């Protein structure tokens, strides 16, 4: 019996969607599936670097860019809706062709809204069953849930228990579509390692906010006697590393390098993106969060963890090195014990095609 091919397609909105697909791809390969990677931009490049042996295709880009002023983000996104709708239509056409030609037998879409097909088992991966957008949260959540219902299953990378990472984002009552909580998914593992860095700053997310945070941190670190490593989150064909004002800088790190760097660091400064939370929880790392301006989800996650006494945070324009002194007053992120049963999850793809 020939192996089935599963399309794994993360959204390119920062790198988090792509990085949390890495353990899913690894487990698919372990469970005797072929994998076809699909995304666009830096997210696709990251997956190609992690899995150079796997075939990949480029999907049409959503091209979501953040405004310099975070408060304008929602309105900028509304202006992009016609383009996003066109992208979704293009995705559906491309997927329909792949299915019709027998090139894929199943789909795992991490927040790509048009990557599904009724003729093959299709899974939607998200931690956002509720989509926070301020006073329009009810509408955006219902719209997102309507899209999720088009898939056979929704996989939430969290635990169902009251003590969880995503809070109200990933937990809703009386859902009318199948939800499976698959555990705190992470590509990283905690390992004992000698301390090399006092501070590790890991940047990510769309421009121009990524660059604005980098400039803010470089200015704050200038002249510090701390050992600092800054990972820019700029994926390119070649890795570039250099030292500026005593700060070690590298444009990006692949999984093994990043895992080693985090394990060797005393604290981590980063955005409060959900995939970052998953990774830092797996490594049980003390952290400080600076949510992306205008991104309600990151603001909610940072505020929730701060109120629970787990991780301190502040607004981007308020950050100073002195704020890091608050970190010892917080408990820090801890790992969840839930083991993901991938064999059971992947059972969905064993059913016969409807063609």
Coordinates of C-alpha atoms in Angstrom, one line a residue:
X1 CA 0.0 0.0 0.0
X2 CA 1.5 3.4 -1.0
X3 CA 2.1 6.1 1.5
X4 CA -0.4 8.9 1.8
X5 CA 0.7 12.4 1.2
X6 CA -0.4 15.1 3.7
X7 CA -0.2 18.8 2.8
X8 CA 1.1 20.9 5.7
X9 CA 0.3 24.6 5.2
X10 CA 1.0 27.3 7.8
X11 CA 0.0 30.9 7.5
X12 CA 2.9 33.4 6.9
X13 CA 2.2 35.9 9.7
X14 CA 5.5 36.0 11.5
X15 CA 7.2 32.6 11.9
X16 CA 5.1 31.1 14.7
X17 CA 2.6 29.2 12.5
X18 CA 5.5 27.6 10.6
X19 CA 7.6 26.7 13.7
X20 CA 4.7 25.0 15.5
X21 CA 4.1 22.9 12.3
X22 CA 7.7 21.4 12.6
X23 CA 6.8 18.8 15.3
X24 CA 3.6 17.9 13.3
X25 CA 5.7 17.3 10.1
X26 CA 8.3 15.3 12.1
X27 CA 5.5 13.0 13.5
X28 CA 3.9 12.6 10.1
X29 CA 7.2 11.3 8.8
X30 CA 7.6 9.0 11.8
X31 CA 4.1 7.6 11.2
X32 CA 4.9 6.7 7.6
X33 CA 3.3 9.6 5.7
X34 CA 4.7 11.6 2.9
X35 CA 4.6 15.4 3.4
X36 CA 4.2 18.2 1.0
X37 CA 5.1 21.6 2.5
X38 CA 3.2 24.7 1.5
X39 CA 3.3 28.4 2.5
X40 CA 4.9 31.6 1.3
X41 CA 7.7 34.0 2.2
X42 CA 9.9 33.5 5.2
X43 CA 7.5 30.8 6.6
X44 CA 8.1 28.6 3.5
X45 CA 11.8 29.3 3.6
X46 CA 12.0 28.3 7.2
X47 CA 10.2 25.0 6.5
X48 CA 12.4 24.3 3.5
X49 CA 15.5 24.8 5.6
X50 CA 14.2 22.5 8.4
X51 CA 13.2 19.8 5.9
X52 CA 15.4 20.2 2.8
X53 CA 14.5 16.6 1.7
X54 CA 10.7 17.4 1.4
X55 CA 8.9 18.8 -1.6
X56 CA 7.3 22.2 -1.2
X57 CA 5.0 24.6 -3.1
X58 CA 4.4 28.3 -2.8
X59 CA 0.9 29.5 -1.8
X60 CA -0.4 33.0 -2.7
X61 CA 0.6 35.5 0.0
X62 CA -1.8 37.2 2.4
X63 CA 0.7 40.1 2.6
X64 CA -0.4 41.4 6.0
X65 CA 1.7 44.3 7.2
X66 CA 1.5 46.1 10.5
X67 CA 1.1 49.9 10.7
X68 CA 3.7 51.9 12.7
X69 CA 0.9 52.8 15.1
X70 CA -0.6 49.7 16.6
X71 CA -4.0 51.3 17.1
X72 CA -4.4 51.5 13.3
X73 CA -4.0 47.8 12.8
X74 CA -7.6 46.7 12.8
X75 CA -8.5 49.3 10.2
X76 CA -5.5 48.4 8.0
X77 CA -6.6 44.8 8.2
X78 CA -10.2 45.7 7.2
X79 CA -8.8 47.5 4.1
X80 CA -6.9 44.3 3.3
X81 CA -10.0 42.1 3.4
X82 CA -10.7 42.2 -0.4
X83 CA -7.1 41.0 -1.0
X84 CA -7.4 38.3 1.7
X85 CA -10.6 37.1 0.0
X86 CA -8.9 36.9 -3.3
X87 CA -6.0 34.9 -1.7
X88 CA -8.5 32.5 -0.2
X89 CA -10.1 31.9 -3.6
X90 CA -6.7 31.3 -5.1
X91 CA -5.8 28.9 -2.3
X92 CA -9.0 26.9 -2.9
X93 CA -8.3 26.6 -6.7
X94 CA -4.8 25.4 -6.1
X95 CA -5.9 22.8 -3.5
X96 CA -8.7 21.6 -5.7
X97 CA -6.1 21.0 -8.5
X98 CA -3.8 19.1 -6.1
X99 CA -6.6 16.9 -4.9
X100 CA -8.0 16.3 -8.4
X101 CA -4.5 15.2 -9.6
X102 CA -4.2 12.8 -6.6
X103 CA -1.1 14.6 -5.3
X104 CA -2.4 14.9 -1.7
X105 CA -4.5 12.7 0.5
X106 CA -5.0 15.0 3.5
X107 CA -4.6 18.6 4.6
X108 CA -3.3 20.2 7.8
X109 CA -3.8 24.0 7.5
X110 CA -2.4 26.2 10.3
X111 CA -4.7 29.2 9.9
X112 CA -4.7 29.3 6.1
X113 CA -8.4 29.9 5.5
X114 CA -8.7 28.6 2.0
X115 CA -6.6 25.4 2.3
X116 CA -9.2 22.7 2.6
X117 CA -11.1 20.4 0.3
X118 CA -14.3 18.3 0.9
X119 CA -12.8 15.3 -0.9
X120 CA -9.9 14.8 1.5
X121 CA -9.7 14.9 5.3
X122 CA -8.9 18.5 6.2
X123 CA -7.6 19.8 9.6
X124 CA -7.5 23.4 10.8
X125 CA -4.8 24.1 13.5
X126 CA -5.5 27.2 15.6
X127 CA -5.4 28.5 19.2
X128 CA -7.9 31.2 18.3
X129 CA -11.3 29.8 18.5
X130 CA -12.1 33.3 19.6
X131 CA -10.4 36.1 17.6
X132 CA -9.9 39.2 19.8
X133 CA -10.4 42.5 18.0
X134 CA -11.7 44.8 20.7
X135 CA -15.3 45.9 20.2
X136 CA -15.7 43.7 17.1
X137 CA -14.5 40.5 18.9
X138 CA -18.0 38.8 18.7
X139 CA -18.2 39.3 14.9
X140 CA -14.6 38.2 14.1
X141 CA -14.9 35.2 16.4
X142 CA -18.1 34.0 14.7
X143 CA -16.6 34.6 11.2
X144 CA -13.5 32.5 12.2
X145 CA -15.6 29.7 13.7
X146 CA -17.7 29.6 10.5
X147 CA -14.5 29.0 8.5
X148 CA -13.3 26.4 10.9
X149 CA -16.6 24.4 10.5
X150 CA -15.6 23.8 6.8
X151 CA -12.8 21.5 8.1
X152 CA -13.2 17.9 9.4
X153 CA -11.5 18.7 12.7
X154 CA -10.0 21.6 14.6
X155 CA -6.7 20.9 16.5
X156 CA -5.9 23.3 19.3
X157 CA -2.3 23.2 20.5
X158 CA -3.2 23.5 24.2
X159 CA -4.8 21.4 27.0
X160 CA -8.5 21.4 27.8
X161 CA -7.9 21.7 31.5
X162 CA -8.6 24.9 33.5
X163 CA -4.9 25.6 33.8
X164 CA -3.9 26.2 30.2
X165 CA -1.9 28.6 28.0
X166 CA -4.5 30.1 25.6
X167 CA -7.3 31.1 28.1
X168 CA -10.4 32.3 26.4
X169 CA -8.7 32.3 23.0
X170 CA -8.6 28.5 22.7
X171 CA -11.6 27.6 24.9
X172 CA -15.3 28.0 23.9
X173 CA -18.5 26.5 25.2
X174 CA -20.9 24.5 23.1
X175 CA -18.8 24.4 20.0
X176 CA -20.7 23.0 16.9
X177 CA -17.6 21.6 15.3
X178 CA -15.1 18.9 16.4
X179 CA -12.3 20.2 18.6
X180 CA -9.3 18.2 19.7
X181 CA -6.8 19.6 22.2
X182 CA -3.5 18.2 21.2
X183 CA -1.3 19.4 24.0
X184 CA 1.3 22.2 24.2
X185 CA 2.9 21.6 20.9
X186 CA 6.6 22.6 20.7
X187 CA 9.6 21.8 18.5
X188 CA 12.0 22.4 21.4
X189 CA 13.1 20.3 24.4
X190 CA 14.5 21.3 27.8
X191 CA 18.1 20.3 28.2
X192 CA 20.7 21.0 30.9
X193 CA 23.3 23.4 29.5
X194 CA 25.9 25.8 31.0
X195 CA 24.8 29.4 31.0
X196 CA 26.2 31.4 28.1
X197 CA 23.9 34.4 27.8
X198 CA 22.3 36.6 30.5
X199 CA 19.7 37.8 28.0
X200 CA 18.4 36.2 24.8
X201 CA 16.1 38.4 22.7
X202 CA 14.1 36.6 20.1
X203 CA 12.3 38.8 17.5
X204 CA 9.5 37.8 15.2
X205 CA 6.4 39.0 13.5
X206 CA 5.5 41.3 10.6
X207 CA 7.2 44.5 9.7
X208 CA 7.6 47.3 10.6
X209 CA 7.0 46.3 14.2
X210 CA 9.8 43.7 14.2
X211 CA 12.3 46.4 13.2
X212 CA 10.9 48.9 15.7
X213 CA 11.4 46.4 18.5
X214 CA 14.9 45.5 17.4
X215 CA 15.9 49.2 17.4
X216 CA 14.4 49.7 20.8
X217 CA 16.3 46.7 22.3
X218 CA 19.6 47.6 20.7
X219 CA 19.4 51.0 22.2
X220 CA 18.5 49.6 25.6
X221 CA 21.3 47.0 25.5
X222 CA 24.0 49.5 24.4
X223 CA 26.7 49.7 27.1
X224 CA 25.3 46.9 29.2
X225 CA 27.7 44.5 30.9
X226 CA 25.3 41.6 30.4
X227 CA 26.0 39.0 27.7
X228 CA 23.3 39.5 25.2
X229 CA 22.3 37.5 22.1
X230 CA 19.7 39.0 19.7
X231 CA 18.0 36.7 17.1
X232 CA 16.5 39.0 14.5
X233 CA 13.9 36.5 13.1
X234 CA 15.0 37.4 9.5
X235 CA 15.1 34.1 7.7
X236 CA 17.4 34.1 4.6
X237 CA 19.4 31.6 2.5
X238 CA 22.5 32.2 4.7
X239 CA 22.9 32.7 8.4
X240 CA 24.8 35.9 9.3
X241 CA 26.2 36.6 12.7
X242 CA 28.1 39.7 14.0
X243 CA 28.8 41.8 17.1
X244 CA 27.5 45.3 17.5
X245 CA 28.2 47.4 20.6
X246 CA 29.0 44.2 22.5
X247 CA 25.8 42.6 21.5
X248 CA 25.9 39.2 19.6
X249 CA 23.4 39.4 16.7
X250 CA 22.3 36.6 14.3
X251 CA 19.7 36.9 11.6
X252 CA 17.9 33.6 12.3
X253 CA 18.4 30.2 14.0
X254 CA 17.1 26.8 13.0
X255 CA 15.5 24.6 15.6
X256 CA 18.6 22.9 17.1
X257 CA 20.5 26.2 17.4
X258 CA 17.6 28.1 18.9
X259 CA 16.9 25.2 21.4
X260 CA 20.5 25.3 22.5
X261 CA 20.6 29.1 22.8
X262 CA 17.4 29.2 24.9
X263 CA 18.7 26.5 27.2
X264 CA 21.9 28.4 27.6
X265 CA 20.1 31.7 28.5
X266 CA 19.1 33.0 31.9
X267 CA 16.1 34.9 30.5
X268 CA 14.3 35.4 27.2
X269 CA 12.8 38.7 25.9
X270 CA 10.3 38.2 23.1
X271 CA 6.8 38.9 21.7
X272 CA 3.9 37.2 23.5
X273 CA 2.9 35.2 20.4
X274 CA 1.3 31.9 21.2
X275 CA 3.9 29.7 19.6
X276 CA 6.6 31.5 21.7
X277 CA 4.6 30.7 24.8
X278 CA 4.5 27.0 23.8
X279 CA 8.2 26.9 23.2
X280 CA 9.2 28.7 26.4
X281 CA 6.8 26.6 28.5
X282 CA 8.4 23.4 27.1
X283 CA 11.8 24.8 28.2
X284 CA 10.4 26.1 31.5
X285 CA 12.1 29.4 30.8
X286 CA 11.9 32.8 32.7
X287 CA 10.8 35.4 30.3
X288 CA 9.8 39.0 29.7
X289 CA 7.1 39.8 27.0
X290 CA 6.6 42.8 24.8
X291 CA 3.4 42.3 22.8
X292 CA 3.1 43.6 19.3
X293 CA 1.4 47.0 19.3
X294 CA -2.2 46.6 18.1
X295 CA -2.3 42.9 18.2
X296 CA -5.2 42.1 20.7
X297 CA -4.2 38.4 21.0
X298 CA -0.7 39.1 22.2
X299 CA -1.8 41.9 24.5
X300 CA -4.4 39.5 26.0
X301 CA -1.9 36.6 26.5
X302 CA 0.7 39.0 28.0
X303 CA -1.8 40.6 30.4
X304 CA -3.2 37.1 31.4
X305 CA 0.2 35.7 32.2
X306 CA 1.1 38.9 34.1
X307 CA -2.1 38.8 36.2
X308 CA -1.5 35.1 37.0
X309 CA 2.0 36.0 38.3
X310 CA 3.7 33.9 35.6
X311 CA 5.5 36.3 33.2
X312 CA 6.0 40.1 33.5
X313 CA 5.5 42.3 30.4
X314 CA 5.1 45.9 29.2
X315 CA 4.2 48.0 26.2
X316 CA 6.9 48.4 23.5
X317 CA 7.4 52.1 24.0
X318 CA 7.8 51.6 27.8
X319 CA 10.5 49.0 27.8
X320 CA 13.8 49.6 29.7
X321 CA 16.4 47.2 31.0
X322 CA 15.3 48.0 34.6
X323 CA 12.0 46.3 33.9
X324 CA 13.8 43.0 33.7
X325 CA 14.4 43.2 37.5
X326 CA 10.8 42.2 37.9
X327 CA 11.3 38.7 36.4
X328 CA 12.4 36.9 39.6
X329 CA 9.1 38.1 41.2
X330 CA 7.2 35.9 38.7
X331 CA 6.8 32.1 38.7
X332 CA 7.8 31.6 35.0
X333 CA 6.3 29.3 32.4
X334 CA 6.2 25.5 33.2
X335 CA 5.7 22.5 30.9
X336 CA 2.4 20.7 30.6
X337 CA 2.5 17.0 31.1
X338 CA 0.1 16.0 28.4
X339 CA 1.5 13.7 25.7
X340 CA 0.1 14.1 22.2
X341 CA -1.2 10.9 20.7
X342 CA -0.2 11.6 17.1
X343 CA -1.0 8.1 15.8
X344 CA -4.6 8.6 17.0
X345 CA -4.8 12.1 15.5
X346 CA -3.4 10.9 12.2
X347 CA -6.1 8.2 12.1
X348 CA -8.3 10.8 10.4
X349 CA -6.1 10.5 7.2
X350 CA -6.5 6.7 7.0
X351 CA -10.0 6.9 5.8
X352 CA -10.7 6.4 2.1
X353 CA -10.7 9.3 -0.4
X354 CA -14.2 10.3 -1.6
X355 CA -13.1 10.8 -5.2

